[in-house]
mmCIF file of C-alpha atoms in Angstrom:
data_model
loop_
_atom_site.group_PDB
_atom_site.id
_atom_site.type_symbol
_atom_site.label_atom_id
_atom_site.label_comp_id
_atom_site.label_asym_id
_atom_site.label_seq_id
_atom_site.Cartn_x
_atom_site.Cartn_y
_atom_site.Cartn_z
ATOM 1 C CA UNK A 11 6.347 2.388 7.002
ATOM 2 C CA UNK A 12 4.950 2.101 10.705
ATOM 3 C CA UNK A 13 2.240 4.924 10.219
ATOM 4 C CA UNK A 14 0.881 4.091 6.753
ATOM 5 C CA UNK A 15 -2.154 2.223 8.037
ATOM 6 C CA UNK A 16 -3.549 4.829 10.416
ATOM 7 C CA UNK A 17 -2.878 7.543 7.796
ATOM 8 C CA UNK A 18 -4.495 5.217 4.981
ATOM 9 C CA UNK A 19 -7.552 4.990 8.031
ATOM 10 C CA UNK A 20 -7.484 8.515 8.300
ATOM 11 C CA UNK A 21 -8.037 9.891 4.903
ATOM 12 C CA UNK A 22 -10.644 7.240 4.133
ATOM 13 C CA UNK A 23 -12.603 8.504 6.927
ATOM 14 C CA UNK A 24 -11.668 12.353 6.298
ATOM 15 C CA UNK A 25 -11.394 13.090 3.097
ATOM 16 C CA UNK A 26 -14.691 14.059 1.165
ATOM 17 C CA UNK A 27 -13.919 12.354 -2.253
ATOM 18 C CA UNK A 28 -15.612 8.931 -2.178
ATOM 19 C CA UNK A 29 -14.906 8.520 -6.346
ATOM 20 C CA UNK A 30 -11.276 7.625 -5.174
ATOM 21 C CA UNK A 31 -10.422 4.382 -3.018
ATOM 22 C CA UNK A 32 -7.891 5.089 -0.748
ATOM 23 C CA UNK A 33 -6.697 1.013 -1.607
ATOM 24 C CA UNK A 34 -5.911 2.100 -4.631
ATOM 25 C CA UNK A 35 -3.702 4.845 -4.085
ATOM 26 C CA UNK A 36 0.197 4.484 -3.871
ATOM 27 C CA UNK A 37 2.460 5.804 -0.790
ATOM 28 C CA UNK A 38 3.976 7.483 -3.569
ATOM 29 C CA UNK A 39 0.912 9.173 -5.145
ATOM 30 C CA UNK A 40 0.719 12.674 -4.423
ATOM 31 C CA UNK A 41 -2.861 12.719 -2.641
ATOM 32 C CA UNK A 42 -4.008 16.223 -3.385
ATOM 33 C CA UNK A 43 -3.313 14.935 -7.127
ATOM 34 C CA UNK A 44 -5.557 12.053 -6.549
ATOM 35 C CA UNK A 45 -8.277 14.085 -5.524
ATOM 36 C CA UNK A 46 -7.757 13.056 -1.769
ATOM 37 C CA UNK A 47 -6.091 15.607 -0.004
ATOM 38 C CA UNK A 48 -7.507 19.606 0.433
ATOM 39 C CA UNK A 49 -6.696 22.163 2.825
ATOM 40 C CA UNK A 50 -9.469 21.139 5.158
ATOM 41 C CA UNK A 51 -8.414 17.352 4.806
ATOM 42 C CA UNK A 52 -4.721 18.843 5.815
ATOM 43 C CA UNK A 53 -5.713 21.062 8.799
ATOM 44 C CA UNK A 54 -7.871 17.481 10.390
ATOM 45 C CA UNK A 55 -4.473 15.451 9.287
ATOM 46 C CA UNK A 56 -2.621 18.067 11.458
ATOM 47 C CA UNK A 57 -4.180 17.484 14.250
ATOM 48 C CA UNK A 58 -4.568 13.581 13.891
ATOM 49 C CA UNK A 59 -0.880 13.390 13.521
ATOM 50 C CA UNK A 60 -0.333 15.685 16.635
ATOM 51 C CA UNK A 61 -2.834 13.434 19.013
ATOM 52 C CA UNK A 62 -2.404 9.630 17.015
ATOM 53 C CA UNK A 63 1.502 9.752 17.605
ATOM 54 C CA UNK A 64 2.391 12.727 20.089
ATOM 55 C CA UNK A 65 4.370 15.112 17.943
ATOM 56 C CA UNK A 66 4.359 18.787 18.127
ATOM 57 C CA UNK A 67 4.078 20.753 14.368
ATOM 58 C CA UNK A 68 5.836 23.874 14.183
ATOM 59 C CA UNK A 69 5.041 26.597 11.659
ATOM 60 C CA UNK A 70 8.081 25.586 9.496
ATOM 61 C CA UNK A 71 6.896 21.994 9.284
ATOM 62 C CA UNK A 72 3.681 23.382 7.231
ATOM 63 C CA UNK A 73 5.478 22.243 3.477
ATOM 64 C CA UNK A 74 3.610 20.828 1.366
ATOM 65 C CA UNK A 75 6.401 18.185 0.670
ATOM 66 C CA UNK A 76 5.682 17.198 4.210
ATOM 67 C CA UNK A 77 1.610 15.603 3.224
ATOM 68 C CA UNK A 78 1.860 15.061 -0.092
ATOM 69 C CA UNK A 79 2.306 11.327 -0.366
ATOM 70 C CA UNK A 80 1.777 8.786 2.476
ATOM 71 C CA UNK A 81 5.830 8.184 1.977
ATOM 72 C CA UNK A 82 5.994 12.068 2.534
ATOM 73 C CA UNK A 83 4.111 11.835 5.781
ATOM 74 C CA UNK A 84 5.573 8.599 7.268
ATOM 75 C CA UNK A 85 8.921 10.057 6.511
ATOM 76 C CA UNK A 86 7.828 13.431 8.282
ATOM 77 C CA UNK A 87 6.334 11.556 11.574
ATOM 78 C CA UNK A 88 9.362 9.607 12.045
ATOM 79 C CA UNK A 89 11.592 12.388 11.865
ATOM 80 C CA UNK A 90 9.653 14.259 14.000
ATOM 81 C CA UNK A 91 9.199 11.231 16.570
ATOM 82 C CA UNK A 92 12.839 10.396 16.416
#
């Protein structure tokens, strides 16, 4: 789970509900369920995952399965790293 910290820094500093602490929330729970994740929170996550760790997102890669839990998107940046 090599990305889960910056992601974890990322939607504490991104996402607009303060009501949910980010410490609390499992790399399992489905953020947009948790109140954590919108579309605007996903377009910014985009693009932090594009300039944090140097991948390139193509149009198929837009899934939600791909951001819905920090598993999801660890899974999804080392795939597309690798």
């Amino acid at each position: 789970k090599v990305f889960d910290d910056k992601v974890r820094e990322f939607l504490e500093k991104n996402s607009d509900i303060k009501e949910v602490s980010i410490d609390k929330v499992k790399d399992s729970d489905s953020l947009s369920n948790v109140g954590l994740m919108d579309s605007l929170v996903t377009i910014k996550l985009v693009i932090f995952l594009e300039e944090e760790f140097g991948i390139n997102l193509e149009p198929v890669d837009f899934l939600q399965k791909n951001f819905d839990t920090i598993d999801s998107i660890n899974d999804f940046v080392s795939k597309k790293k690798s």
